[in-house]
mmCIF file of C-alpha atoms in Angstrom:
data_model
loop_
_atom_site.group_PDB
_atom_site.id
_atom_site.type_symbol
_atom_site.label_atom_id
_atom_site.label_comp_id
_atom_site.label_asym_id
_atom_site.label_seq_id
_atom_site.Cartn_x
_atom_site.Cartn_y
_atom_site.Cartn_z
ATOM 1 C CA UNK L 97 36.628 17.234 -39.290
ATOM 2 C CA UNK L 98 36.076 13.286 -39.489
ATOM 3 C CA UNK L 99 34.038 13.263 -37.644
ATOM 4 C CA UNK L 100 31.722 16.146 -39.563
ATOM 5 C CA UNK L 101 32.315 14.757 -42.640
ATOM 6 C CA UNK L 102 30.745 11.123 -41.204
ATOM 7 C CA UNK L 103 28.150 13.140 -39.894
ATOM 8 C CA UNK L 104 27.261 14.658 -43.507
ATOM 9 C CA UNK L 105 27.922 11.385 -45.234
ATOM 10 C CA UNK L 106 25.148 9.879 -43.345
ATOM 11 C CA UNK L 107 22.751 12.924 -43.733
ATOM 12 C CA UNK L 108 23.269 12.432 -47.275
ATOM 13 C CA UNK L 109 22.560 8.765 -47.669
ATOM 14 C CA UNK L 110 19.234 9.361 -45.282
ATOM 15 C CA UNK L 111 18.384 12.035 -47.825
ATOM 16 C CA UNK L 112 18.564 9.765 -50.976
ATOM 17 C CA UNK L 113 16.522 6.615 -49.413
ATOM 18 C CA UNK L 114 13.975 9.922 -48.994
ATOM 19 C CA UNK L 115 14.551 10.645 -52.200
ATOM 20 C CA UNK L 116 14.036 7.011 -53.445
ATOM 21 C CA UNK L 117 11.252 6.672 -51.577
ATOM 22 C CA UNK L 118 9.091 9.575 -52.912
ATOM 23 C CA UNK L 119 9.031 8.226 -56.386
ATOM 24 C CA UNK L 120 6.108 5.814 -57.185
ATOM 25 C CA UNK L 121 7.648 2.696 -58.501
ATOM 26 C CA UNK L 122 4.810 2.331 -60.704
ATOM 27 C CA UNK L 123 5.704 5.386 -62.683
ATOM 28 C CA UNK L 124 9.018 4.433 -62.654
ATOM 29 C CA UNK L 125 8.513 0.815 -63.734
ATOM 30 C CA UNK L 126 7.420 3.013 -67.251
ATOM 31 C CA UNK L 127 10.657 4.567 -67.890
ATOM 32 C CA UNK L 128 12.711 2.508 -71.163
ATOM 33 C CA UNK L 129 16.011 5.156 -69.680
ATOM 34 C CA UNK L 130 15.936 5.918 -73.530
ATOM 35 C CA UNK L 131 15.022 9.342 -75.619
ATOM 36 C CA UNK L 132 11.512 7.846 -75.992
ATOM 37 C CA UNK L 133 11.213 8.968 -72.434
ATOM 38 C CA UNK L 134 11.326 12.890 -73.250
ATOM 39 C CA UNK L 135 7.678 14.342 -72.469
ATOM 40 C CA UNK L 136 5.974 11.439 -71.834
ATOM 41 C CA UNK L 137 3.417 11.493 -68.342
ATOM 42 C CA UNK L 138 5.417 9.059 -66.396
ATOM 43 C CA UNK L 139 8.891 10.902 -66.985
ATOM 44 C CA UNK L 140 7.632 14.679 -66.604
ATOM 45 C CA UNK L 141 6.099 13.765 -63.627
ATOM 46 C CA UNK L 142 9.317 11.972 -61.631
ATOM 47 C CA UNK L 143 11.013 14.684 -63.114
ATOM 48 C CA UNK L 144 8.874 17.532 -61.521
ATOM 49 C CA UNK L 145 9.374 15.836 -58.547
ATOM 50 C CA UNK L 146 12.813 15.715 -58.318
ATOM 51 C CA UNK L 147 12.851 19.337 -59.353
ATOM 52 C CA UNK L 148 10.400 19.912 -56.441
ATOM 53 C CA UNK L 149 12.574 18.049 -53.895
ATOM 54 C CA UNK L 150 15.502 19.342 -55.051
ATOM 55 C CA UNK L 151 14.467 23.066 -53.266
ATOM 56 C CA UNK L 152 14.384 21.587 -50.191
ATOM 57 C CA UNK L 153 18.103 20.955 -49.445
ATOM 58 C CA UNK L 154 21.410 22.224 -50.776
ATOM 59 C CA UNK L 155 22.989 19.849 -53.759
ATOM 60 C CA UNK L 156 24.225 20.665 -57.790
ATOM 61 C CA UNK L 157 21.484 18.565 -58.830
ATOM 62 C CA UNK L 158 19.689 15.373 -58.909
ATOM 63 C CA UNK L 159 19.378 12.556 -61.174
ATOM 64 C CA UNK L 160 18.195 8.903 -61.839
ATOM 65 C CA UNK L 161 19.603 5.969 -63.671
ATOM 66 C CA UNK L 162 18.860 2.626 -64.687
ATOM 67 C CA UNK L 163 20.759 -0.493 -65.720
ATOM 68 C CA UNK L 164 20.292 -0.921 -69.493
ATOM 69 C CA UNK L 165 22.681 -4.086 -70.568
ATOM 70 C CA UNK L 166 25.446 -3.658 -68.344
ATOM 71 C CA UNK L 167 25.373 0.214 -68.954
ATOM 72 C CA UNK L 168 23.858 2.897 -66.738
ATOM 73 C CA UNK L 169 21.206 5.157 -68.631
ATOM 74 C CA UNK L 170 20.178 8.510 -66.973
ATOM 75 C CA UNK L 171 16.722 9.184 -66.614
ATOM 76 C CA UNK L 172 14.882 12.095 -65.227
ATOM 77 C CA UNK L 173 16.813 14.626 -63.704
ATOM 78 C CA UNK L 174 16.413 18.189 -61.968
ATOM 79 C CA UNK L 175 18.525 19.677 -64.279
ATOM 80 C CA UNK L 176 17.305 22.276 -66.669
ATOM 81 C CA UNK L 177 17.739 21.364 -69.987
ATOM 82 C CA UNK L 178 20.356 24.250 -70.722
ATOM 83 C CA UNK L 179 22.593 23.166 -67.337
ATOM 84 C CA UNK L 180 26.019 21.696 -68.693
ATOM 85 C CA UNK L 181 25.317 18.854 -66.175
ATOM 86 C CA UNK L 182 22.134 18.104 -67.797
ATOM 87 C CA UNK L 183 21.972 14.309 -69.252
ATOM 88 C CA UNK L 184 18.920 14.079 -71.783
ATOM 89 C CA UNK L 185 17.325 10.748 -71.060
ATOM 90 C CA UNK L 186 19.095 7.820 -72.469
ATOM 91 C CA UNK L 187 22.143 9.500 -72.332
ATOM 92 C CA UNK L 188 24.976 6.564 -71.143
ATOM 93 C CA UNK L 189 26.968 7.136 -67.707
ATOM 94 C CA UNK L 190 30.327 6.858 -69.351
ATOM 95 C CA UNK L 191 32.262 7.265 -65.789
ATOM 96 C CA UNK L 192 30.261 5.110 -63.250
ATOM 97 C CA UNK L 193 32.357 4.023 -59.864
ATOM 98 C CA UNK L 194 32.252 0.466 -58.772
ATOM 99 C CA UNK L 195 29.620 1.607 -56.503
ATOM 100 C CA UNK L 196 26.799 3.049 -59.107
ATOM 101 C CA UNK L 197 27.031 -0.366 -60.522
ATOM 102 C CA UNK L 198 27.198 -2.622 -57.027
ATOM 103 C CA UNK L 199 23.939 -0.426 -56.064
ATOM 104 C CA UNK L 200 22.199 -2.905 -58.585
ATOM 105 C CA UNK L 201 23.190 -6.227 -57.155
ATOM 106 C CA UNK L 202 23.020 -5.086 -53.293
ATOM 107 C CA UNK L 203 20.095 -2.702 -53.120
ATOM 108 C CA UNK L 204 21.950 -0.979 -50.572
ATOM 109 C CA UNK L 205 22.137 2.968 -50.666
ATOM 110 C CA UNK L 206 25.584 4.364 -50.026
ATOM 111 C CA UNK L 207 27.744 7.889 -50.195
ATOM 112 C CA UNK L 208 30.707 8.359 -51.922
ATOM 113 C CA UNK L 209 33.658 10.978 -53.231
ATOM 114 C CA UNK L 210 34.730 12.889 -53.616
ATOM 115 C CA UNK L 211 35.387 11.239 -56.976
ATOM 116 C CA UNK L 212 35.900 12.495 -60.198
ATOM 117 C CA UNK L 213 33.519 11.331 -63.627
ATOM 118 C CA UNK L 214 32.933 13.139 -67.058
ATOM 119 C CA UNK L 215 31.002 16.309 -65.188
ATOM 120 C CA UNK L 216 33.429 17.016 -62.513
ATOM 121 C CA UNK L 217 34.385 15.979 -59.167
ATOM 122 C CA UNK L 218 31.519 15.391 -56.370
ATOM 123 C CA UNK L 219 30.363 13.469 -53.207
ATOM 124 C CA UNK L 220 27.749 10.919 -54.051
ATOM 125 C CA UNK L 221 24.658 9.498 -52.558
ATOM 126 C CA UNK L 222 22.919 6.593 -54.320
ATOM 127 C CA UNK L 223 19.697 5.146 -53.300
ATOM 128 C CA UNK L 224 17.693 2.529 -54.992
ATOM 129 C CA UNK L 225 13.736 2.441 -55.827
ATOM 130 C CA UNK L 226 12.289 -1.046 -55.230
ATOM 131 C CA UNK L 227 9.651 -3.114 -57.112
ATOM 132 C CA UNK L 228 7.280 -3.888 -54.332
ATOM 133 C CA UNK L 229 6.527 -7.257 -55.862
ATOM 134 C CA UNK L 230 9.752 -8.464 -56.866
ATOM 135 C CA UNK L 231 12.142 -6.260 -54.335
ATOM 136 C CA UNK L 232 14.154 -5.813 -58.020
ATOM 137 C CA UNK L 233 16.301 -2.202 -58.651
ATOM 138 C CA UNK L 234 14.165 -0.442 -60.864
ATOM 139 C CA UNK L 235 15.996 2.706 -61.062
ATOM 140 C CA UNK L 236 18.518 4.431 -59.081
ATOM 141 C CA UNK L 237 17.938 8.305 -57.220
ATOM 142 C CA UNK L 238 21.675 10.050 -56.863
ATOM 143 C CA UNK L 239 22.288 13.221 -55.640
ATOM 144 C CA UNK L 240 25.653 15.276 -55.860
ATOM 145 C CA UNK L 241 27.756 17.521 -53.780
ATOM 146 C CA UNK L 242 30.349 19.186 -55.567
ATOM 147 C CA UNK L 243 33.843 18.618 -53.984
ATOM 148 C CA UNK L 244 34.790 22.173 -53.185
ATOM 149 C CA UNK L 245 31.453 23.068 -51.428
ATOM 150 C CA UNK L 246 31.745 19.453 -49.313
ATOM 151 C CA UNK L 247 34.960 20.468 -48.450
ATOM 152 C CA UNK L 248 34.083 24.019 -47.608
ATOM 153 C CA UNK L 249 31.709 22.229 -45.091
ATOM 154 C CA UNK L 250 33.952 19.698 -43.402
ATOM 155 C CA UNK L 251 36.571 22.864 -43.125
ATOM 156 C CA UNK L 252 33.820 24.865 -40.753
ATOM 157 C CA UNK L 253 34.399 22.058 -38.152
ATOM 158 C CA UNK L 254 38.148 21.687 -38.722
ATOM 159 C CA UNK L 255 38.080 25.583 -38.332
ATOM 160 C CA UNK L 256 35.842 25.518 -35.275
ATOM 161 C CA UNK L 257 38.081 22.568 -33.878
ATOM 162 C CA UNK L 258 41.198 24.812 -34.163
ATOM 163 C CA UNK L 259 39.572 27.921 -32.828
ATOM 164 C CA UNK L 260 38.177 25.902 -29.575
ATOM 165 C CA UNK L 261 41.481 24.177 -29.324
ATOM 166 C CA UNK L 262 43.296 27.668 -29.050
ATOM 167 C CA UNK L 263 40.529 29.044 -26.891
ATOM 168 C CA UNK L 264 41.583 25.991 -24.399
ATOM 169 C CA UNK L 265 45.397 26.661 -25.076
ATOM 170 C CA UNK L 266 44.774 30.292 -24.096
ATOM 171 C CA UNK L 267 43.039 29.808 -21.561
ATOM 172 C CA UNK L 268 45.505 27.479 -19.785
ATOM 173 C CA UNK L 269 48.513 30.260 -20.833
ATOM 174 C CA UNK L 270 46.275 32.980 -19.026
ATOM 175 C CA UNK L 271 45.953 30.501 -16.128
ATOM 176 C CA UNK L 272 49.492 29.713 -15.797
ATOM 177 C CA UNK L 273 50.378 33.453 -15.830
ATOM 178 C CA UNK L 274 48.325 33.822 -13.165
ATOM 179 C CA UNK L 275 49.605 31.656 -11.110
ATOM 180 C CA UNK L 276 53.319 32.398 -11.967
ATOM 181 C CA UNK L 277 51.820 36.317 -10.762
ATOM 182 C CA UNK L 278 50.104 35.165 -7.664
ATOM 183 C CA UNK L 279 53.553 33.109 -6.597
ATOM 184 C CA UNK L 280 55.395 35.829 -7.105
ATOM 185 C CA UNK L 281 52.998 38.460 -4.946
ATOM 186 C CA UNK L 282 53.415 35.734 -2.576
ATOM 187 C CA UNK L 283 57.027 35.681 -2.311
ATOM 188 C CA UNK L 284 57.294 39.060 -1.831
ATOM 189 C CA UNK L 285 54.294 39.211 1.138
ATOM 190 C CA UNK L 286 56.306 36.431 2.684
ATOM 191 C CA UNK L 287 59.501 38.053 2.730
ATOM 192 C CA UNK L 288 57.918 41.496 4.272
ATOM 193 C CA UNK L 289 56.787 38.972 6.847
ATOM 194 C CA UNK L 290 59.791 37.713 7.786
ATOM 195 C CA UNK L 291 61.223 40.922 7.935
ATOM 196 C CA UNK L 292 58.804 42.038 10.414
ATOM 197 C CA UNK L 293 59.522 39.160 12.231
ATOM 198 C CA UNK L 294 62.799 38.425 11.840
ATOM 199 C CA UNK L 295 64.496 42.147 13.053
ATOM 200 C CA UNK L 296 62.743 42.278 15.811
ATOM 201 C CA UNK L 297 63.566 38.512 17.217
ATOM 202 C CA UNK L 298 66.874 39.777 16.307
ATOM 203 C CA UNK L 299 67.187 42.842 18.535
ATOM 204 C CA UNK L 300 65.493 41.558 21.106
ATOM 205 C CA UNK L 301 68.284 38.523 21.489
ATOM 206 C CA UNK L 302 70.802 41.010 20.831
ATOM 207 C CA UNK L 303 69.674 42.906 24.207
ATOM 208 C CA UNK L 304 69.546 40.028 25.696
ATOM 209 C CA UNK L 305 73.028 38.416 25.388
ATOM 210 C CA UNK L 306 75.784 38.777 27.815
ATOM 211 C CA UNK L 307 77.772 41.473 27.986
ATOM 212 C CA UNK L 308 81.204 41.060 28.590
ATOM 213 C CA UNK L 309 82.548 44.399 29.454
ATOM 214 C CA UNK L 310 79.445 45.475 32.311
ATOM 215 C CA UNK L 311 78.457 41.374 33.587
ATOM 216 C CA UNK L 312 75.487 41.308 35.723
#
């Protein structure tokens, strides 16, 4: 189960650098992460996108965010508008971990969770998207995984682990039966066989010993 849930940790980081990577940091450079940003080209277009690369992998949604005076901003989002996850743009991350905010200074993409914020409790991946001149954060791609489902996946491999663990178990039980069985089958052959053998070596010494009353 650790080591599945490793496994999935790092699948999920690999897919936000994807993520991060897909969006043109020109476009994003034009985001202000405020309300202004509602229908304008660059905004409908990263948000398309991450609508569009949403369908190709199982998540609750996807969503950007930006530093904004020592407060996170979301920004586009694949979130429909009516989803109760949905965070119009400008809307301030009132929950961020340590993390969201260390994503800034590092530039290092990361996984996370579960942990719990003002939407609910999910597993994290953060990835940044770099200026190409500067190498500065100019926005943040996360995706989520809610808890339940994550742990719904790391409890197929516990569940597998436990099924091949009794397989093994009874496998060995069957085994030792079997042997017990054969020893005993053997046993009993080997005591026919010294019956066999034994009477006869026994009569034949009995006709063979001296006889007192008639001596030869």
């Amino acid at each position: 189960a650790a080591s599945r849930d490793a496994e999935l940790r790092e699948r999920l980081v690999e897919r936000a650098v994807k993520l991060a990577r897909a969006i043109d940091p020109e476009l994003a450079g034009q985001l202000t992460f405020t309300a202004a940003d509602r229908g304008t080209p660059a905004f409908e277009v990263i948000r398309e996108q991450l609508i569009a690369l949403g369908r190709t992998f199982p998540q609750r949604g996807i969503y950007s965010l930006a530093q904004r005076g020592g407060t996170l901003c979301f920004g586009p989002e694949s979130y429909p508008a009516d989803d109760p996850m949905a965070s119009p743009p400008g809307t301030a991350y009132e929950q961020p971990s340590a993390a969201n905010l260390q994503v800034f200074r590092d530039r290092r993409p990361f996984a996370e969770g579960p942990l719990q914020d003002e939407y609910g409790t999910f597993v994290s991946a953060l990835a940044p998207v770099l200026d190409p001149r500067s190498g500065k954060v100019i926005m943040v791609v996360g995706l989520d995984i809610v808890a339940g489902d994550w742990r719904t996946q790391v409890d197929v491999a516990r569940r597998e682990s436990l099924v091949a663990a009794l397989g093994v178990f009874l496998l060995l039980l069957a085994g030792g039966a079997a042997v017990r069985w054969r020893n005993r089958q053997r046993r009993a052959v080997d005591l026919k066989l010294k019956a066999w053998i034994v009477t006869p070596v026994a009569l034949a010494l009995h006709g063979a010993s001296p006889n007192p009353c008639n001596p030869r």
